[in-house]
GROMACS .gro file of C-alpha atoms in nm:
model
  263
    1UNK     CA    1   0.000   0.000   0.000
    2UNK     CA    2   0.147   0.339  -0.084
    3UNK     CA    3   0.139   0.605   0.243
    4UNK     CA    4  -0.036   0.868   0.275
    5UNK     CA    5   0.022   1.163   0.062
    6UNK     CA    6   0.031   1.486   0.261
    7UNK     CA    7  -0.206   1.738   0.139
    8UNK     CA    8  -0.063   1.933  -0.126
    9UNK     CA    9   0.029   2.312  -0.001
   10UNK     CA   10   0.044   2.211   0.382
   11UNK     CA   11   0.357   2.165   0.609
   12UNK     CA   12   0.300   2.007   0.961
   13UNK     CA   13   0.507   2.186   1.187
   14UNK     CA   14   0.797   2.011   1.302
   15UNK     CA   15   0.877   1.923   1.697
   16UNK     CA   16   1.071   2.185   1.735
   17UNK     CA   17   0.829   2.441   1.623
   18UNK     CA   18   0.531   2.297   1.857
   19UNK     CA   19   0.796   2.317   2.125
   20UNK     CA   20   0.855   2.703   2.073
   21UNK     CA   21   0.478   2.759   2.020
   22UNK     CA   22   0.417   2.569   2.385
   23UNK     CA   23   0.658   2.786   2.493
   24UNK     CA   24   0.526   3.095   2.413
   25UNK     CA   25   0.112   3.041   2.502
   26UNK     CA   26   0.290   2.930   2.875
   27UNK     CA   27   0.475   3.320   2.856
   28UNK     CA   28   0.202   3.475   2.770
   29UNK     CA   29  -0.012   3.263   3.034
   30UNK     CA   30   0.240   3.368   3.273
   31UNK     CA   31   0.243   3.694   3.191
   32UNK     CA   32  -0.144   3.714   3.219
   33UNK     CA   33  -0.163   3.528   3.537
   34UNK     CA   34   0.085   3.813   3.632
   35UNK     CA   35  -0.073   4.115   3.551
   36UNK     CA   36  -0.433   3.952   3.730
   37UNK     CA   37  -0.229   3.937   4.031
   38UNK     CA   38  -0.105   4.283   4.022
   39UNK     CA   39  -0.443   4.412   3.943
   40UNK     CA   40  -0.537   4.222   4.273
   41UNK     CA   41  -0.247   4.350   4.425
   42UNK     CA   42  -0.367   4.735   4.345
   43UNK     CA   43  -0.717   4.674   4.407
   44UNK     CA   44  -0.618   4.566   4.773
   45UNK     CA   45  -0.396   4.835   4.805
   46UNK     CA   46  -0.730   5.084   4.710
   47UNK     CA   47  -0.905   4.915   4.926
   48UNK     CA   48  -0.663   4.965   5.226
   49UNK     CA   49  -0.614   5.298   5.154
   50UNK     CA   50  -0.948   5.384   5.100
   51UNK     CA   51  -1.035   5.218   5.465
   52UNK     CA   52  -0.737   5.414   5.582
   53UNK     CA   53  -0.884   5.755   5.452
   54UNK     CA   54  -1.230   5.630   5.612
   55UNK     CA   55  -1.137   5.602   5.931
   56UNK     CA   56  -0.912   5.953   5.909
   57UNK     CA   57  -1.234   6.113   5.830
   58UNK     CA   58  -1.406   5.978   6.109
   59UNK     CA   59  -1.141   6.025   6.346
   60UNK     CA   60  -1.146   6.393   6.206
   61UNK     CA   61  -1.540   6.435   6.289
   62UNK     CA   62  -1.480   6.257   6.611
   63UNK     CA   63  -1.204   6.548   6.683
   64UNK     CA   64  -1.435   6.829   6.586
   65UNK     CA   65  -1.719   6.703   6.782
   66UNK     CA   66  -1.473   6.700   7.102
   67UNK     CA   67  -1.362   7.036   7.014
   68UNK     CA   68  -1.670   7.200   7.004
   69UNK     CA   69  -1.842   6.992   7.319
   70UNK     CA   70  -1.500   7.081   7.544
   71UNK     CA   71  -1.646   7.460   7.390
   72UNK     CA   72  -1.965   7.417   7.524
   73UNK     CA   73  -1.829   7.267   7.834
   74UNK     CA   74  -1.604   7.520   7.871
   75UNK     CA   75  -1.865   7.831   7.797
   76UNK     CA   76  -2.114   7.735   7.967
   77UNK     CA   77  -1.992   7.494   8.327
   78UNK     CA   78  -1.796   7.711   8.526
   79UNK     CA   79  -1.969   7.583   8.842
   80UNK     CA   80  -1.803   7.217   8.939
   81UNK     CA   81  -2.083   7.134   9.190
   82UNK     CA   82  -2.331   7.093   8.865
   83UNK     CA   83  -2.418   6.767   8.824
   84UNK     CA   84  -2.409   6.588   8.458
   85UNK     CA   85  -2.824   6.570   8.476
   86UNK     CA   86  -2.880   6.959   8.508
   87UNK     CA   87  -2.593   7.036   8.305
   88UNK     CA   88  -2.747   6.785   8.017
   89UNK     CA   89  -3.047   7.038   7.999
   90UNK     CA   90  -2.816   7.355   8.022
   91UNK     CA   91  -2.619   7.247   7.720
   92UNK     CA   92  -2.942   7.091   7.483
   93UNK     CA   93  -3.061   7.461   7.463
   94UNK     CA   94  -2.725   7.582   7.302
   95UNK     CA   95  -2.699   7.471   6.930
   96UNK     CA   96  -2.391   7.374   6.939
   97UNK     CA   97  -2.504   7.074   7.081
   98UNK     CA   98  -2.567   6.949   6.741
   99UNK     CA   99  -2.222   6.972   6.669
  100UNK     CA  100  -2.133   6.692   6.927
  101UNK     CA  101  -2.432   6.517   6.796
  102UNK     CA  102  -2.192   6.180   6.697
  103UNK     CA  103  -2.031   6.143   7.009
  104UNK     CA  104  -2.216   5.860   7.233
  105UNK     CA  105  -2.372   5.982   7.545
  106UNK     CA  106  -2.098   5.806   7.776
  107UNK     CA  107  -1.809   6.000   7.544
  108UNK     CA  108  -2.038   6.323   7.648
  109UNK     CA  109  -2.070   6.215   8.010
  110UNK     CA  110  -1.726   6.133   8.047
  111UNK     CA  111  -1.596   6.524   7.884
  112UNK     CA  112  -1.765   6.631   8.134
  113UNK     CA  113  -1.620   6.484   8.460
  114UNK     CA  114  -1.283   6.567   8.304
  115UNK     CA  115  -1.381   6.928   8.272
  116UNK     CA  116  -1.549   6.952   8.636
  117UNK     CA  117  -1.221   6.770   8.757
  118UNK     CA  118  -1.052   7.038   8.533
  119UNK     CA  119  -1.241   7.318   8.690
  120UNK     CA  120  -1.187   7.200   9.089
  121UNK     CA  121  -0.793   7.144   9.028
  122UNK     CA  122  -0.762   7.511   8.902
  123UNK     CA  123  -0.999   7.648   9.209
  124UNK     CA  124  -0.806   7.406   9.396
  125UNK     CA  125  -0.436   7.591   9.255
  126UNK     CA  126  -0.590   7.896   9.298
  127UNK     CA  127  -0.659   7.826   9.685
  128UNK     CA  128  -0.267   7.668   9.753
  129UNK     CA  129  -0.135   8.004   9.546
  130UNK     CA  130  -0.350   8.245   9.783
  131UNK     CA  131  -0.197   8.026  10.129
  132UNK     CA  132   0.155   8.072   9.979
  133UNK     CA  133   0.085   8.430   9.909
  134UNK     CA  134  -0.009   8.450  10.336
  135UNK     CA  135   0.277   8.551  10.514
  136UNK     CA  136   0.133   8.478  10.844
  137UNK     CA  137   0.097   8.099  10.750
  138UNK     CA  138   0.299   7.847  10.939
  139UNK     CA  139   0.333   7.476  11.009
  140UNK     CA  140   0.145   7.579  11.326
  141UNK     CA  141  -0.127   7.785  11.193
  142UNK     CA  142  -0.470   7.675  11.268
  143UNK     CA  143  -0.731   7.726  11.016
  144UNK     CA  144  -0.962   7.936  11.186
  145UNK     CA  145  -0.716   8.217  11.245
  146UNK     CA  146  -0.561   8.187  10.831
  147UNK     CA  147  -0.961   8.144  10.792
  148UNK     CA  148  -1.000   8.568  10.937
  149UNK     CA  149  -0.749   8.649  10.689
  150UNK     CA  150  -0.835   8.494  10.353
  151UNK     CA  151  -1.241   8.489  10.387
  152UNK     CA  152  -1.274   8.818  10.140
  153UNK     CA  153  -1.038   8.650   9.942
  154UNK     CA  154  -1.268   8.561   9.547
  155UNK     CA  155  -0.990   8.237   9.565
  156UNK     CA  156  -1.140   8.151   9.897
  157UNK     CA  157  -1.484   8.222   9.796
  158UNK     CA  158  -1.496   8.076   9.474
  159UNK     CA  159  -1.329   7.737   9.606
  160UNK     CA  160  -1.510   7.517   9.794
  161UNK     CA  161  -1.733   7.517  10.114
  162UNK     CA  162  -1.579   7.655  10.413
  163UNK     CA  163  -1.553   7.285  10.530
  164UNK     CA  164  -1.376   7.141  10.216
  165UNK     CA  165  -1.145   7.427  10.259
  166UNK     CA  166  -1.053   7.356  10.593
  167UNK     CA  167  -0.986   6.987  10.448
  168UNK     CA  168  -0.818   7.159  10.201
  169UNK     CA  169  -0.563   7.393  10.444
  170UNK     CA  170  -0.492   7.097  10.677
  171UNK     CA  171  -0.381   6.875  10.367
  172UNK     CA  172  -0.166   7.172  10.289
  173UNK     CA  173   0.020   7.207  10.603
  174UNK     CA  174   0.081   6.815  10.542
  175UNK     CA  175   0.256   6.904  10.235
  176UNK     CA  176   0.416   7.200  10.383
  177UNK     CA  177   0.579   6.937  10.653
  178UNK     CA  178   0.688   6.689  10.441
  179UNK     CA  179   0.860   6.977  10.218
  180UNK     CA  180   1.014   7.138  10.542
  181UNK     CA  181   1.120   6.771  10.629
  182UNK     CA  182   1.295   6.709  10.291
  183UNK     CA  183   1.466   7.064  10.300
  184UNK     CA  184   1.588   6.985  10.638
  185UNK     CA  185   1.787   6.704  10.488
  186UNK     CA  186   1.892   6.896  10.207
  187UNK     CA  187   2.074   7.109  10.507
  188UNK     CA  188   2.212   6.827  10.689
  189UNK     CA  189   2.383   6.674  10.368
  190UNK     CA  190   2.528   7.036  10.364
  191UNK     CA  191   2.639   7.011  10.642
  192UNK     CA  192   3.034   6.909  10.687
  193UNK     CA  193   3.076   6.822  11.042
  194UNK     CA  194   2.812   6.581  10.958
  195UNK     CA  195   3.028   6.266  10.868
  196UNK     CA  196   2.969   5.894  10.875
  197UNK     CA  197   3.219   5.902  11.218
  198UNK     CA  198   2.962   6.107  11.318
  199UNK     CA  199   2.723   5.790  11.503
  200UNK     CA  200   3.004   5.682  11.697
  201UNK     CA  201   3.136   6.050  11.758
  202UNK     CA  202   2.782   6.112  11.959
  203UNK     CA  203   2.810   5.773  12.131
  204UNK     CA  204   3.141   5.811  12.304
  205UNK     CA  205   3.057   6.168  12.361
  206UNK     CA  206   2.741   6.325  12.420
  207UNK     CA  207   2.824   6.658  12.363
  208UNK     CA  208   2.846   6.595  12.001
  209UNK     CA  209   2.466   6.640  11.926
  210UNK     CA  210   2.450   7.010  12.065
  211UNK     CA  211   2.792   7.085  11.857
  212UNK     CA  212   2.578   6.954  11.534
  213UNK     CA  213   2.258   7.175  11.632
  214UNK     CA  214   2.468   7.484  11.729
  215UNK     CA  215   2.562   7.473  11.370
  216UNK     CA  216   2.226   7.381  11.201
  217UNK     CA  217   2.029   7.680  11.445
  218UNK     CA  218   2.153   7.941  11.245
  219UNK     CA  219   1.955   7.812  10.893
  220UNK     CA  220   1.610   7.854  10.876
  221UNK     CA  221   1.556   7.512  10.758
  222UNK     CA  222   1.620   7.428  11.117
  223UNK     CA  223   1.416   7.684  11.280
  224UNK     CA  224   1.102   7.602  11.087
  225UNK     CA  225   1.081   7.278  11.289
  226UNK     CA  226   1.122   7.434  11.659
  227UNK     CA  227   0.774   7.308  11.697
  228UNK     CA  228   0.847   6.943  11.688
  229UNK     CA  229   1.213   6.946  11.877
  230UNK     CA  230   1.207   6.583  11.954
  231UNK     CA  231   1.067   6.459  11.582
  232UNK     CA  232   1.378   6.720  11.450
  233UNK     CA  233   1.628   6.575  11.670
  234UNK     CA  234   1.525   6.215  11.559
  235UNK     CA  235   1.577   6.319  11.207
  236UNK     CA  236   1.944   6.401  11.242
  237UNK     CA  237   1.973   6.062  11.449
  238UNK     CA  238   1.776   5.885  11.168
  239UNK     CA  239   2.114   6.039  10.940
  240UNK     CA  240   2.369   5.986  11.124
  241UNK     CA  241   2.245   5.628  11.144
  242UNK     CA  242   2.243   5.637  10.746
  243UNK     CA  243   2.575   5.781  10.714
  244UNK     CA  244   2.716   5.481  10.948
  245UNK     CA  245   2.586   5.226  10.758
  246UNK     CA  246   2.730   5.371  10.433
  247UNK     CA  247   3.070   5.406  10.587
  248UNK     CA  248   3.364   5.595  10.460
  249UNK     CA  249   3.303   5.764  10.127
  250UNK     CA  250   3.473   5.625   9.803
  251UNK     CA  251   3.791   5.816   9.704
  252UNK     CA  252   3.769   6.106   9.421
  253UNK     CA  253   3.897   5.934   9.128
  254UNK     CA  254   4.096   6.174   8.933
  255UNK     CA  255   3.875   6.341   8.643
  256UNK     CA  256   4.123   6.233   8.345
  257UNK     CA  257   4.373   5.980   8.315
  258UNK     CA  258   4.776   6.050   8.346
  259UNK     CA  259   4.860   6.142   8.005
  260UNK     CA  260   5.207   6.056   7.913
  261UNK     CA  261   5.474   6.322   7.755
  262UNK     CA  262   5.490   6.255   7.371
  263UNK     CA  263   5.840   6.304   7.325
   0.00000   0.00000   0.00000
């Protein structure tokens, strides 16, 4: 039998040729496969930074609304005995209300115990900078003779009730002490026949501890605690006893090293 004849006009391509042509539709598969996956690849990066820009403008609003409720707050609540119930009603009646209309009514109620806490802190400043202002205000003042002297006093007036400012005065004096306390250390640190022999100086003689006060009496940091002699005197004990237990002081080690000559 004679073979096939091949159709006249047509050439099969050869192995080599399909191999090439394979080739090619796998490129341009590749490269299609590619460019879906960047256009996936941009699309998620629009959608991130569209979400991004979303929640910039809501964080914006958010910021305004604060801005102008602290404004109402602010214009409106200067008394900081006004509870959040009556001041609700106060504020409704201003339009900017509206303004703050987004933020949830805990957001709201929460604004405004930071601005009464705001308000009492500054009345409460105001109160401690008129006491330091009184000369005649000691650690032994009593608050019903500072009380004569202040009472026309707006910083007084506006503060508190005469009860809360008595609270007030005492807890100042407290702070006063522990002040006068830490200043009184301040001077015995100062002090240079203050050393950590000093303990064992006063044991074997007793005439050590007036020696140490004759020096500190003439300081005022001293003198501001003749009221409590005995507390004072167990202060300086309380140091010496610290300064024993450290012992002897480290050497000064010299500043820069011993530079040689360079011939």
């Amino acid at each position: 039998m004679k073979e096939a004849e091949e159709p006249e006009g047509e050439t099969l391509p050869s192995d080599d040729e399909r191999a090439k042509e394979q080739k090619e539709k796998e490129k341009q598969a590749r490269a299609e496969a590619s460019l879906r996956e960047r256009e996936k690849e941009v699309q998620r990066t629009l959608a991130t930074h569209m979400r991004d820009r979303d929640k910039e403008r809501e964080q914006h609003k958010r910021d305004e609304a604060i801005q102008h409720f602290n404004a109402l707050l602010s214009d409106l609540v200067r008394n900081s005995d006004l509870g959040w119930r009556e001041v609700k009603r106060l504020l409704r009646k201003d339009h900017r209300w509206d303004l703050a209309d987004s933020l949830p009514r805990e957001e709201k109620e929460k604004l405004f115990n930071e601005h009464i806490e705001h308000l009492i802190r500054k009345k409460r400043e105001k109160f401690r900078e008129l006491l330091d202002e009184t000369a005649e205000v000691t650690l032994t003042s009593t608050w019903k003779e500072i009380k004569k002297l202040i009472k026309e006093d707006p910083r007084y007036t506006k503060f508190a009730s005469s009860e809360r400012c008595e609270r007030e005065f005492k807890d100042y004096l407290k702070d006063k002490m522990i002040t006068a306390k830490g200043e009184f250390k301040e001077l015995l640190q100062e002090t240079k026949l203050i050393t950590h022999k000093s303990l064992s100086n006063l044991r074997e003689n007793e005439n050590h501890m007036p020696e140490i006060e004759d020096i500190l009496k003439n300081d005022r940091r001293y003198l501001v605690l003749d009221h409590i002699p005995e507390e004072r005197t167990q202060l300086v004990l309380n140091y010496l006893e610290e300064l024993d237990r450290r012992g002897p002081p480290p050497p000064p080690t010299a500043s820069e090293p011993t530079r040689r000559s360079v011939k």
